[in-house]
Each structure stands twice: as C-alpha cells, then as structure tokens.
Amino acid sequence: MKITCSASELSHACSNVSRAVGKNAIPALEGILIKTAENGIELSGYNTELGIRTVQACMVFEPGAVVVDAALFCDILRKLPDGETEISSDQRCYVTISSGDVRFSLMGIPASEFPELPSVTDGHQVEISQKVIKEMVRQTIFAVAIKGDKAVHTGIQFTIDENCLRLVAVDGVRLAVRTEQLAYDGDSLKFVVPARTLSEIIKLLGDDEGLISFSVGTRHIIFELDGYTFVSRLLDGDFLDFRTTLPKDSTVTAKVNTRRMLEALERTSLMGSADTKLRSPSTCVLSETGIFLTSSTAIGTASDRFEATIEGDTLEIGFNNKFLIDALRAADTDECVLRFNTPISPILVEPLEGDGFLYLVLPVRLRTE
C-alpha cells in the first residue's frame, strides 16, 4: 500500500474512528484498519460492540490494507507538520509514515486479522434531523443505568410508531422519556441502543437540520451521518414498560419557573456536596406560599424559597438533589409542572403542554417518616 494525503484531515478522521477502539483480547481490534478504496482510504475501528467506518480522500499509488495501533497512529498524525503525508506498507506489514523531514516506522498487523464489521440487510430505514436526535439523546441519556442486573437498561429504548419517535431511559431510581413527531410510514419498531454508541454518535452530530439515517436489523443498527458509518449491536432483554411506573393520580401540582427552581436546587446542593460522606436527602415543602427547599448535613444547612403556583394540600417530600437537577436541566422549557402524590410516591416533571418530555424521580424517605 502506498498513499499520500493531508495529515490534518487524516488525523481528524482517525481521531473519530478511534472512538470505537479500546483494550481488547484481539490485538487487531486495538488498531485501525486502513484499506485503500476507489478514491481514497477506508478507515475502520471496531470493538465487537461498536464499529465506526469512514472514507478519507487521498491519492492511491499502490492498493493494500494494514492494521495500525490506533493510539500510536493518532498520536503520530497529530504531531506531523502541516502538508502532504505519505503512508506505505510492505508485505511484512511494516508501515512507514513520512512528512517532509519527519519519518516514522512501525509494525502493523495483517488486515486479515481484523474482523468484518456487521451489516444490516433488509433493515427498516429511518431518517431524522441531526439536531432533533442530538437533543433527544442528551435529554434522556443521563438516566441510563451505569450497571445493574439488567444489561438492557444500560441503553436507550427507541420506539417508532404512528409517526412518533420515543426515547426512554431508566436506571431504577429515575426515568426519562422524550417524544418527537417523525415522518415515517413503515412498520412499528422497538429496539434498545447501547448508551455508549449514542454518546459517541452525538459527538459528531451538528446543531443544524442535516439528516442522520439509520437502518435497524434484528441484532444490529447502522447509523449514517456526514460520511461516517456507525455499526452497533442492539441490546436484548425485557425493557421496563415505563407506563406501569407512572402514578395514576397526583394530589399536588406545582407550576414552576424551571431556571428559578434549578438555581435553588443547585444552591442548596452545595451543603450536601461539600462532603459526600455526609450526604443526606434534601427536603421540599410545597405550600400555598411557594416551595421551600432545605439541605442539612452534619456540617451545616442551606435553604431557599421561591414562588410557584401550587394546587393541592401542603406536602413535605425528600429527594436526591442530583436526580431532580438532571431532570430540570433536560427540561428545555421556561416553565414546567411537577406532580406529587404522597411523600413516598414518585415525582413527575412534565411540560405545561404536550408530551414532549416526562421525567420521573423516586423520593427518598425522610427520617421523620
């Protein structure tokens, strides 16, 4: 193989592809596969769960393929001077990288040892705005389980039905639901994508109305955006039916200014975060005069009060500040509605109108209960 290309452009592409590379029992999967294509080179990274592939334009003088250590190759490209770079490999997989007076040589791995990325045939095709899917993932991924008995909850469930896309994440103590209209006339779909896959994808998503497409198969999903292909396995298992967790009634509702409540929560959280060993639940008292927040630990207390439109009786409830803060940060509306039932019933956060988002946070028992 022998090619010449722009070092900076190749560095950028390799940096993105290397997101799918990590420590692996298969040495080839700790590297990036470089394979010549018709008008450039194809770069692939894969860890058996997530694969990323892209094609980088370059001049091809001799076709070929080789696997190079991802971390070292990316570091070399970042340190090369600007300008044209030549990369070549021989039959022994000995790779040479040169740019001006700079020259590196390293041993590669035969391309035959790099597994083929999974494909999806006859999958269901879906297109959606990059900006929309980026917002939807950001507003749900914080509630994904980090670990637990059910691996399926380490991903986000996608449901596509009746021109509607719904994302759901749950970690056992909170729930996040995000819904958007979608132009789709195919069969109903329900699948779970690993959170890691989605966190890598949104790093490349823009904030404009450009499209991202994905094709859903029985075991894998393929995302296509801006010249990159993401191949991910889907998670198996019974995902929680979130509707069964929602309280049927609410005895107290609070219409709040989202920013004002968020600021109050962040202030009262300072006392609890000063020493994680002393962390205790915060207290929220809802009355006709507004909402009163307190946080108390062995080292001190903090409190704040703000106005809100309250309907229902006075209620005192304990909660984890971080979980409610995460929900309010994700609720991108000026005002929202909080629904309560009893001191041991879940707290719901909803928009004033529509069903664009829904957040559920389990309360924490106060010592006086």
mmCIF file of C-alpha atoms in Angstrom:
data_model
loop_
_atom_site.group_PDB
_atom_site.id
_atom_site.type_symbol
_atom_site.label_atom_id
_atom_site.label_comp_id
_atom_site.label_asym_id
_atom_site.label_seq_id
_atom_site.Cartn_x
_atom_site.Cartn_y
_atom_site.Cartn_z
ATOM 1 C CA MET A 1 0.000 0.000 0.000
ATOM 2 C CA LYS A 2 1.185 3.498 -0.789
ATOM 3 C CA ILE A 3 -0.854 6.691 -0.421
ATOM 4 C CA THR A 4 -0.405 10.424 0.077
ATOM 5 C CA CYS A 5 -2.898 12.611 1.937
ATOM 6 C CA SER A 6 -3.373 15.635 4.171
ATOM 7 C CA ALA A 7 -2.052 14.888 7.656
ATOM 8 C CA SER A 8 -4.592 17.149 9.390
ATOM 9 C CA GLU A 9 -7.592 15.685 7.559
ATOM 10 C CA LEU A 10 -6.428 12.137 8.158
ATOM 11 C CA SER A 11 -5.752 12.942 11.808
ATOM 12 C CA HIS A 12 -9.308 14.219 12.250
ATOM 13 C CA ALA A 13 -10.807 11.112 10.626
ATOM 14 C CA CYS A 14 -8.614 8.734 12.651
ATOM 15 C CA SER A 15 -9.489 10.520 15.881
ATOM 16 C CA ASN A 16 -13.190 9.947 15.208
ATOM 17 C CA VAL A 17 -12.763 6.327 14.128
ATOM 18 C CA SER A 18 -10.619 5.557 17.184
ATOM 19 C CA ARG A 19 -13.660 6.187 19.399
ATOM 20 C CA ALA A 20 -14.595 2.572 18.673
ATOM 21 C CA VAL A 21 -11.150 1.261 19.674
ATOM 22 C CA GLY A 22 -10.030 0.144 23.111
ATOM 23 C CA LYS A 23 -8.312 -2.596 25.056
ATOM 24 C CA ASN A 24 -9.215 -5.937 23.520
ATOM 25 C CA ALA A 25 -8.166 -9.573 23.687
ATOM 26 C CA ILE A 26 -7.839 -9.491 19.892
ATOM 27 C CA PRO A 27 -4.714 -7.411 19.067
ATOM 28 C CA ALA A 28 -6.112 -6.265 15.697
ATOM 29 C CA LEU A 29 -9.082 -4.653 17.463
ATOM 30 C CA GLU A 30 -6.726 -2.309 19.296
ATOM 31 C CA GLY A 31 -5.886 -0.852 15.915
ATOM 32 C CA ILE A 32 -7.418 0.958 12.957
ATOM 33 C CA LEU A 33 -7.846 -0.890 9.681
ATOM 34 C CA ILE A 34 -6.533 1.170 6.746
ATOM 35 C CA LYS A 35 -7.729 -0.137 3.401
ATOM 36 C CA THR A 36 -7.425 1.544 0.024
ATOM 37 C CA ALA A 37 -10.680 2.349 -1.750
ATOM 38 C CA GLU A 38 -11.559 3.763 -5.164
ATOM 39 C CA ASN A 39 -10.905 7.411 -4.332
ATOM 40 C CA GLY A 40 -9.124 7.195 -1.012
ATOM 41 C CA ILE A 41 -8.707 5.012 2.032
ATOM 42 C CA GLU A 42 -11.298 3.390 4.241
ATOM 43 C CA LEU A 43 -10.645 3.658 7.983
ATOM 44 C CA SER A 44 -12.367 1.269 10.410
ATOM 45 C CA GLY A 45 -12.368 0.844 14.175
ATOM 46 C CA TYR A 46 -14.262 -1.940 15.940
ATOM 47 C CA ASN A 47 -14.597 -3.374 19.458
ATOM 48 C CA THR A 48 -17.215 -6.106 18.694
ATOM 49 C CA GLU A 49 -19.965 -3.872 20.106
ATOM 50 C CA LEU A 50 -19.436 -0.640 18.173
ATOM 51 C CA GLY A 51 -17.791 -0.100 14.813
ATOM 52 C CA ILE A 52 -17.005 3.213 13.086
ATOM 53 C CA ARG A 53 -16.015 3.494 9.436
ATOM 54 C CA THR A 54 -15.285 6.411 7.110
ATOM 55 C CA VAL A 55 -13.559 7.070 3.786
ATOM 56 C CA GLN A 56 -10.833 9.713 3.596
ATOM 57 C CA ALA A 57 -9.892 11.240 0.234
ATOM 58 C CA CYS A 58 -6.265 10.731 -0.792
ATOM 59 C CA MET A 59 -4.003 9.763 -3.689
ATOM 60 C CA VAL A 60 -3.610 5.976 -4.011
ATOM 61 C CA PHE A 61 -0.440 4.767 -5.729
ATOM 62 C CA GLU A 62 -0.484 1.146 -4.587
ATOM 63 C CA PRO A 63 -3.579 -0.673 -3.228
ATOM 64 C CA GLY A 64 -3.405 -2.586 0.017
ATOM 65 C CA ALA A 65 -4.580 -2.868 3.600
ATOM 66 C CA VAL A 66 -2.986 -2.973 7.041
ATOM 67 C CA VAL A 67 -3.936 -2.544 10.705
ATOM 68 C CA VAL A 68 -2.012 0.018 12.764
ATOM 69 C CA ASP A 69 -2.076 0.635 16.501
ATOM 70 C CA ALA A 70 -4.822 3.230 16.943
ATOM 71 C CA ALA A 71 -3.350 5.220 19.829
ATOM 72 C CA LEU A 72 0.127 5.440 18.332
ATOM 73 C CA PHE A 73 -1.087 6.193 14.817
ATOM 74 C CA CYS A 74 -3.368 9.002 16.016
ATOM 75 C CA ASP A 75 -0.573 10.487 18.123
ATOM 76 C CA ILE A 76 1.826 10.417 15.162
ATOM 77 C CA LEU A 77 -0.662 12.150 12.873
ATOM 78 C CA ARG A 78 -1.340 14.868 15.452
ATOM 79 C CA LYS A 79 2.404 15.615 15.717
ATOM 80 C CA LEU A 80 3.139 15.716 11.976
ATOM 81 C CA PRO A 81 3.774 19.095 10.336
ATOM 82 C CA ASP A 82 1.093 20.516 8.067
ATOM 83 C CA GLY A 83 1.243 19.360 4.489
ATOM 84 C CA GLU A 84 1.261 16.220 2.451
ATOM 85 C CA THR A 85 1.959 12.936 4.215
ATOM 86 C CA GLU A 86 2.990 9.644 2.652
ATOM 87 C CA ILE A 87 1.948 6.321 4.197
ATOM 88 C CA SER A 88 3.152 2.998 2.859
ATOM 89 C CA SER A 89 3.283 -0.635 3.968
ATOM 90 C CA ASP A 90 5.013 -3.723 2.644
ATOM 91 C CA GLN A 91 4.148 -7.418 2.634
ATOM 92 C CA ARG A 92 5.538 -7.790 6.161
ATOM 93 C CA CYS A 93 3.052 -5.114 7.379
ATOM 94 C CA TYR A 94 5.949 -2.729 8.046
ATOM 95 C CA VAL A 95 4.367 0.734 7.937
ATOM 96 C CA THR A 96 6.229 3.938 7.088
ATOM 97 C CA ILE A 97 4.816 7.412 7.685
ATOM 98 C CA SER A 98 6.737 10.402 6.350
ATOM 99 C CA SER A 99 6.127 14.124 6.022
ATOM 100 C CA GLY A 100 8.981 16.408 4.970
ATOM 101 C CA ASP A 101 11.979 15.532 7.133
ATOM 102 C CA VAL A 102 9.839 13.599 9.627
ATOM 103 C CA ARG A 103 9.728 9.825 9.326
ATOM 104 C CA PHE A 104 8.124 7.116 11.485
ATOM 105 C CA SER A 105 8.242 3.352 11.070
ATOM 106 C CA LEU A 106 6.115 0.838 12.970
ATOM 107 C CA MET A 107 4.956 -2.736 12.733
ATOM 108 C CA GLY A 108 1.392 -3.271 11.639
ATOM 109 C CA ILE A 109 -0.935 -6.284 11.754
ATOM 110 C CA PRO A 110 -2.276 -8.152 8.706
ATOM 111 C CA ALA A 111 -5.671 -6.844 7.609
ATOM 112 C CA SER A 112 -6.943 -10.429 7.506
ATOM 113 C CA GLU A 113 -6.905 -10.478 11.323
ATOM 114 C CA PHE A 114 -9.381 -7.578 11.524
ATOM 115 C CA PRO A 115 -12.977 -8.902 11.804
ATOM 116 C CA GLU A 116 -15.519 -7.735 9.259
ATOM 117 C CA LEU A 117 -17.992 -5.191 10.587
ATOM 118 C CA PRO A 118 -21.588 -6.493 10.834
ATOM 119 C CA SER A 119 -24.052 -5.457 8.149
ATOM 120 C CA VAL A 120 -27.814 -4.979 8.115
ATOM 121 C CA THR A 121 -29.733 -6.339 5.150
ATOM 122 C CA ASP A 122 -33.404 -5.577 4.533
ATOM 123 C CA GLY A 123 -33.447 -3.352 7.605
ATOM 124 C CA HIS A 124 -36.000 -0.661 8.348
ATOM 125 C CA GLN A 125 -34.753 2.726 7.123
ATOM 126 C CA VAL A 126 -35.416 5.860 9.187
ATOM 127 C CA GLU A 127 -34.294 9.486 8.715
ATOM 128 C CA ILE A 128 -34.376 12.255 11.294
ATOM 129 C CA SER A 129 -32.847 15.677 11.860
ATOM 130 C CA GLN A 130 -29.408 15.574 13.476
ATOM 131 C CA LYS A 131 -30.389 18.434 15.759
ATOM 132 C CA VAL A 132 -33.536 16.660 16.968
ATOM 133 C CA ILE A 133 -31.932 13.290 17.695
ATOM 134 C CA LYS A 134 -29.000 15.011 19.406
ATOM 135 C CA GLU A 135 -31.384 16.832 21.744
ATOM 136 C CA MET A 136 -33.441 13.708 22.396
ATOM 137 C CA VAL A 137 -30.399 11.647 23.349
ATOM 138 C CA ARG A 138 -28.961 14.409 25.518
ATOM 139 C CA GLN A 139 -32.261 14.757 27.348
ATOM 140 C CA THR A 140 -32.510 11.043 28.204
ATOM 141 C CA ILE A 141 -29.018 9.547 28.399
ATOM 142 C CA PHE A 142 -28.391 10.869 31.913
ATOM 143 C CA ALA A 143 -30.995 8.392 33.232
ATOM 144 C CA VAL A 144 -29.370 5.290 31.704
ATOM 145 C CA ALA A 145 -28.235 2.644 34.177
ATOM 146 C CA ILE A 146 -24.449 2.548 34.560
ATOM 147 C CA LYS A 147 -24.544 -1.047 35.743
ATOM 148 C CA GLY A 148 -27.071 -3.456 37.172
ATOM 149 C CA ASP A 149 -28.725 -6.803 36.849
ATOM 150 C CA LYS A 150 -30.393 -5.904 33.550
ATOM 151 C CA ALA A 151 -27.898 -5.022 30.828
ATOM 152 C CA VAL A 152 -30.764 -3.839 28.610
ATOM 153 C CA HIS A 153 -31.161 -0.803 30.885
ATOM 154 C CA THR A 154 -27.629 0.367 30.005
ATOM 155 C CA GLY A 155 -29.136 1.535 26.721
ATOM 156 C CA ILE A 156 -31.925 3.792 25.490
ATOM 157 C CA GLN A 157 -35.096 2.248 24.137
ATOM 158 C CA PHE A 158 -36.299 3.592 20.781
ATOM 159 C CA THR A 159 -39.969 3.167 19.880
ATOM 160 C CA ILE A 160 -41.222 4.255 16.462
ATOM 161 C CA ASP A 161 -44.957 4.036 15.982
ATOM 162 C CA GLU A 162 -47.645 6.128 14.286
ATOM 163 C CA ASN A 163 -45.245 8.858 13.087
ATOM 164 C CA CYS A 164 -43.798 9.214 16.579
ATOM 165 C CA LEU A 165 -40.305 8.572 17.941
ATOM 166 C CA ARG A 166 -39.977 7.948 21.675
ATOM 167 C CA LEU A 167 -36.740 7.515 23.633
ATOM 168 C CA VAL A 168 -36.826 6.004 27.127
ATOM 169 C CA ALA A 169 -34.035 5.604 29.690
ATOM 170 C CA VAL A 170 -34.295 4.163 33.208
ATOM 171 C CA ASP A 171 -31.819 3.334 35.957
ATOM 172 C CA GLY A 172 -34.026 2.083 38.783
ATOM 173 C CA VAL A 173 -34.471 5.383 40.634
ATOM 174 C CA ARG A 174 -35.412 7.697 37.773
ATOM 175 C CA LEU A 175 -36.926 7.661 34.332
ATOM 176 C CA ALA A 176 -36.549 9.906 31.292
ATOM 177 C CA VAL A 177 -38.926 9.922 28.316
ATOM 178 C CA ARG A 178 -38.555 12.122 25.244
ATOM 179 C CA THR A 179 -41.031 12.192 22.344
ATOM 180 C CA GLU A 180 -40.973 13.804 18.886
ATOM 181 C CA GLN A 181 -43.062 13.573 15.743
ATOM 182 C CA LEU A 182 -41.387 11.680 12.911
ATOM 183 C CA ALA A 183 -42.213 11.299 9.222
ATOM 184 C CA TYR A 184 -42.206 7.510 8.980
ATOM 185 C CA ASP A 185 -44.706 5.201 7.317
ATOM 186 C CA GLY A 186 -43.074 1.806 7.890
ATOM 187 C CA ASP A 187 -43.691 -0.932 10.422
ATOM 188 C CA SER A 188 -43.653 -0.196 14.143
ATOM 189 C CA LEU A 189 -40.191 -0.608 15.664
ATOM 190 C CA LYS A 190 -38.887 -1.093 19.199
ATOM 191 C CA PHE A 191 -35.196 -1.629 19.981
ATOM 192 C CA VAL A 192 -32.541 -0.680 22.543
ATOM 193 C CA VAL A 193 -29.272 1.033 21.550
ATOM 194 C CA PRO A 194 -26.303 0.978 23.983
ATOM 195 C CA ALA A 195 -25.728 4.332 25.642
ATOM 196 C CA ARG A 196 -22.052 4.241 24.662
ATOM 197 C CA THR A 197 -22.975 4.061 20.976
ATOM 198 C CA LEU A 198 -25.264 7.060 21.277
ATOM 199 C CA SER A 199 -22.787 9.092 23.315
ATOM 200 C CA GLU A 200 -20.192 8.656 20.562
ATOM 201 C CA ILE A 201 -22.655 9.473 17.791
ATOM 202 C CA ILE A 202 -23.874 12.734 19.318
ATOM 203 C CA LYS A 203 -20.268 13.974 19.464
ATOM 204 C CA LEU A 204 -20.335 14.113 15.653
ATOM 205 C CA LEU A 205 -23.884 15.414 15.268
ATOM 206 C CA GLY A 206 -24.406 19.019 14.217
ATOM 207 C CA ASP A 207 -26.920 21.558 15.510
ATOM 208 C CA ASP A 208 -28.460 22.160 12.107
ATOM 209 C CA GLU A 209 -31.213 20.419 10.181
ATOM 210 C CA GLY A 210 -28.886 17.971 8.444
ATOM 211 C CA LEU A 211 -30.176 14.416 8.444
ATOM 212 C CA ILE A 212 -28.953 11.247 10.081
ATOM 213 C CA SER A 213 -30.284 7.930 8.799
ATOM 214 C CA PHE A 214 -30.320 4.568 10.481
ATOM 215 C CA SER A 215 -31.168 1.051 9.414
ATOM 216 C CA VAL A 216 -32.476 -1.343 12.058
ATOM 217 C CA GLY A 217 -31.958 -5.085 11.817
ATOM 218 C CA THR A 218 -32.685 -7.910 14.238
ATOM 219 C CA ARG A 219 -29.350 -7.733 16.057
ATOM 220 C CA HIS A 220 -27.603 -4.583 14.804
ATOM 221 C CA ILE A 221 -28.281 -0.984 13.841
ATOM 222 C CA ILE A 222 -26.331 1.133 11.344
ATOM 223 C CA PHE A 223 -26.218 4.939 11.567
ATOM 224 C CA GLU A 224 -25.069 7.054 8.609
ATOM 225 C CA LEU A 225 -24.072 10.700 9.005
ATOM 226 C CA ASP A 226 -21.686 13.103 7.313
ATOM 227 C CA GLY A 227 -19.530 10.410 5.748
ATOM 228 C CA TYR A 228 -19.344 8.197 8.847
ATOM 229 C CA THR A 229 -20.945 4.802 9.388
ATOM 230 C CA PHE A 230 -21.642 3.566 12.922
ATOM 231 C CA VAL A 231 -22.435 -0.119 13.385
ATOM 232 C CA SER A 232 -23.732 -1.143 16.787
ATOM 233 C CA ARG A 233 -25.188 -4.236 18.322
ATOM 234 C CA LEU A 234 -28.630 -3.916 19.883
ATOM 235 C CA LEU A 235 -29.296 -4.878 23.498
ATOM 236 C CA ASP A 236 -31.515 -7.871 24.230
ATOM 237 C CA GLY A 237 -33.900 -8.216 27.143
ATOM 238 C CA ASP A 238 -37.199 -7.025 28.536
ATOM 239 C CA PHE A 239 -37.054 -3.258 28.847
ATOM 240 C CA LEU A 240 -39.197 -1.672 31.544
ATOM 241 C CA ASP A 241 -42.676 -0.631 30.412
ATOM 242 C CA PHE A 242 -42.475 2.918 31.733
ATOM 243 C CA ARG A 243 -46.237 3.395 31.783
ATOM 244 C CA THR A 244 -46.542 0.884 34.630
ATOM 245 C CA THR A 245 -44.309 3.068 36.813
ATOM 246 C CA LEU A 246 -46.317 6.288 36.432
ATOM 247 C CA PRO A 247 -48.576 7.332 39.311
ATOM 248 C CA LYS A 248 -52.229 7.227 38.332
ATOM 249 C CA ASP A 249 -53.098 10.333 40.349
ATOM 250 C CA SER A 250 -51.475 13.481 41.681
ATOM 251 C CA THR A 251 -52.724 15.298 44.762
ATOM 252 C CA VAL A 252 -50.364 18.264 44.460
ATOM 253 C CA THR A 253 -49.148 20.076 41.330
ATOM 254 C CA ALA A 254 -46.594 22.867 41.149
ATOM 255 C CA LYS A 255 -46.138 25.149 38.158
ATOM 256 C CA VAL A 256 -42.559 26.440 38.432
ATOM 257 C CA ASN A 257 -40.071 28.603 36.617
ATOM 258 C CA THR A 258 -37.564 25.969 35.522
ATOM 259 C CA ARG A 259 -34.492 28.172 35.826
ATOM 260 C CA ARG A 260 -35.521 29.553 39.224
ATOM 261 C CA MET A 261 -36.046 26.106 40.703
ATOM 262 C CA LEU A 262 -32.846 24.802 39.159
ATOM 263 C CA GLU A 263 -30.860 27.648 40.694
ATOM 264 C CA ALA A 264 -32.426 26.987 44.102
ATOM 265 C CA LEU A 265 -31.608 23.288 43.884
ATOM 266 C CA GLU A 266 -28.013 23.988 42.871
ATOM 267 C CA ARG A 267 -27.577 26.387 45.799
ATOM 268 C CA THR A 268 -28.996 24.032 48.408
ATOM 269 C CA SER A 269 -26.969 21.179 46.922
ATOM 270 C CA LEU A 270 -23.718 22.892 47.911
ATOM 271 C CA MET A 271 -24.024 21.777 51.515
ATOM 272 C CA GLY A 272 -24.580 18.162 50.614
ATOM 273 C CA SER A 273 -21.794 18.093 48.035
ATOM 274 C CA ALA A 274 -19.234 19.591 50.396
ATOM 275 C CA ASP A 275 -18.622 16.115 51.798
ATOM 276 C CA THR A 276 -20.135 13.110 50.040
ATOM 277 C CA LYS A 277 -19.829 11.068 53.249
ATOM 278 C CA LEU A 278 -22.314 13.403 54.882
ATOM 279 C CA ARG A 279 -24.785 13.421 52.019
ATOM 280 C CA SER A 280 -28.430 13.273 53.053
ATOM 281 C CA PRO A 281 -31.711 13.799 51.201
ATOM 282 C CA SER A 282 -32.937 17.303 50.553
ATOM 283 C CA THR A 283 -36.383 18.341 51.695
ATOM 284 C CA CYS A 284 -39.043 20.062 49.640
ATOM 285 C CA VAL A 285 -42.086 21.624 51.291
ATOM 286 C CA LEU A 286 -44.903 22.707 48.982
ATOM 287 C CA SER A 287 -47.480 25.141 50.372
ATOM 288 C CA GLU A 288 -49.688 27.946 49.185
ATOM 289 C CA THR A 289 -46.814 30.409 49.728
ATOM 290 C CA GLY A 290 -44.450 28.586 47.352
ATOM 291 C CA ILE A 291 -41.728 25.953 47.535
ATOM 292 C CA PHE A 292 -39.243 25.773 50.408
ATOM 293 C CA LEU A 293 -36.043 23.736 49.887
ATOM 294 C CA THR A 294 -33.640 22.676 52.624
ATOM 295 C CA SER A 295 -30.495 20.582 52.697
ATOM 296 C CA SER A 296 -28.953 19.582 56.004
ATOM 297 C CA THR A 297 -25.802 17.640 56.886
ATOM 298 C CA ALA A 298 -23.553 17.351 59.927
ATOM 299 C CA ILE A 299 -21.532 20.341 58.740
ATOM 300 C CA GLY A 300 -24.413 22.750 58.211
ATOM 301 C CA THR A 301 -27.665 23.608 56.432
ATOM 302 C CA ALA A 302 -28.821 25.521 53.364
ATOM 303 C CA SER A 303 -32.282 26.709 52.422
ATOM 304 C CA ASP A 304 -34.065 28.647 49.708
ATOM 305 C CA ARG A 305 -37.638 29.581 48.887
ATOM 306 C CA PHE A 306 -39.232 30.600 45.613
ATOM 307 C CA GLU A 307 -42.695 31.322 44.343
ATOM 308 C CA ALA A 308 -44.685 28.727 42.445
ATOM 309 C CA THR A 309 -48.303 28.114 41.553
ATOM 310 C CA ILE A 310 -49.354 25.284 43.867
ATOM 311 C CA GLU A 311 -52.587 23.316 43.654
ATOM 312 C CA GLY A 312 -53.363 20.881 46.466
ATOM 313 C CA ASP A 313 -52.531 20.426 50.126
ATOM 314 C CA THR A 314 -49.234 21.118 51.847
ATOM 315 C CA LEU A 315 -46.714 18.350 51.206
ATOM 316 C CA GLU A 316 -43.237 17.561 52.515
ATOM 317 C CA ILE A 317 -41.072 15.198 50.478
ATOM 318 C CA GLY A 318 -37.428 14.119 50.409
ATOM 319 C CA PHE A 319 -35.386 13.588 47.258
ATOM 320 C CA ASN A 320 -31.883 13.291 45.810
ATOM 321 C CA ASN A 321 -30.901 16.749 44.584
ATOM 322 C CA LYS A 322 -28.801 15.489 41.684
ATOM 323 C CA PHE A 323 -31.645 13.473 40.164
ATOM 324 C CA LEU A 324 -34.063 16.404 40.203
ATOM 325 C CA ILE A 325 -31.372 18.786 38.906
ATOM 326 C CA ASP A 326 -30.647 16.446 35.976
ATOM 327 C CA ALA A 327 -34.344 16.340 35.101
ATOM 328 C CA LEU A 328 -34.772 20.120 35.198
ATOM 329 C CA ARG A 329 -31.626 20.688 33.127
ATOM 330 C CA ALA A 330 -33.023 18.354 30.481
ATOM 331 C CA ALA A 331 -36.432 20.056 30.521
ATOM 332 C CA ASP A 332 -35.675 22.781 27.970
ATOM 333 C CA THR A 333 -38.757 24.891 28.700
ATOM 334 C CA ASP A 334 -39.093 28.139 30.638
ATOM 335 C CA GLU A 335 -41.758 26.615 32.857
ATOM 336 C CA CYS A 336 -42.711 23.082 33.768
ATOM 337 C CA VAL A 337 -45.132 21.211 36.014
ATOM 338 C CA LEU A 338 -44.125 18.997 38.928
ATOM 339 C CA ARG A 339 -46.680 16.443 40.085
ATOM 340 C CA PHE A 340 -46.728 14.844 43.536
ATOM 341 C CA ASN A 341 -48.989 12.390 45.317
ATOM 342 C CA THR A 342 -47.629 11.255 48.691
ATOM 343 C CA PRO A 343 -44.228 11.656 50.387
ATOM 344 C CA ILE A 344 -43.269 8.193 49.114
ATOM 345 C CA SER A 345 -44.703 8.492 45.588
ATOM 346 C CA PRO A 346 -42.588 9.385 42.510
ATOM 347 C CA ILE A 347 -42.123 12.999 41.458
ATOM 348 C CA LEU A 348 -43.108 13.722 37.850
ATOM 349 C CA VAL A 349 -41.704 16.587 35.765
ATOM 350 C CA GLU A 350 -43.733 17.458 32.658
ATOM 351 C CA PRO A 351 -44.125 20.343 30.183
ATOM 352 C CA LEU A 352 -47.032 22.743 30.562
ATOM 353 C CA GLU A 353 -48.466 21.465 27.294
ATOM 354 C CA GLY A 354 -47.997 18.352 25.192
ATOM 355 C CA ASP A 355 -45.948 15.261 25.939
ATOM 356 C CA GLY A 356 -42.516 16.229 24.624
ATOM 357 C CA PHE A 357 -40.773 15.037 27.792
ATOM 358 C CA LEU A 358 -41.502 13.221 31.015
ATOM 359 C CA TYR A 359 -39.123 12.745 33.933
ATOM 360 C CA LEU A 360 -39.763 10.614 36.990
ATOM 361 C CA VAL A 361 -37.676 10.720 40.168
ATOM 362 C CA LEU A 362 -38.218 8.396 43.115
ATOM 363 C CA PRO A 363 -38.359 10.161 46.505
ATOM 364 C CA VAL A 364 -36.143 9.447 49.490
ATOM 365 C CA ARG A 365 -37.704 8.697 52.868
ATOM 366 C CA LEU A 366 -37.070 11.379 55.440
ATOM 367 C CA ARG A 367 -36.038 10.281 58.919
ATOM 368 C CA THR A 368 -39.227 11.659 60.420
ATOM 369 C CA GLU A 369 -41.413 9.406 58.228
#
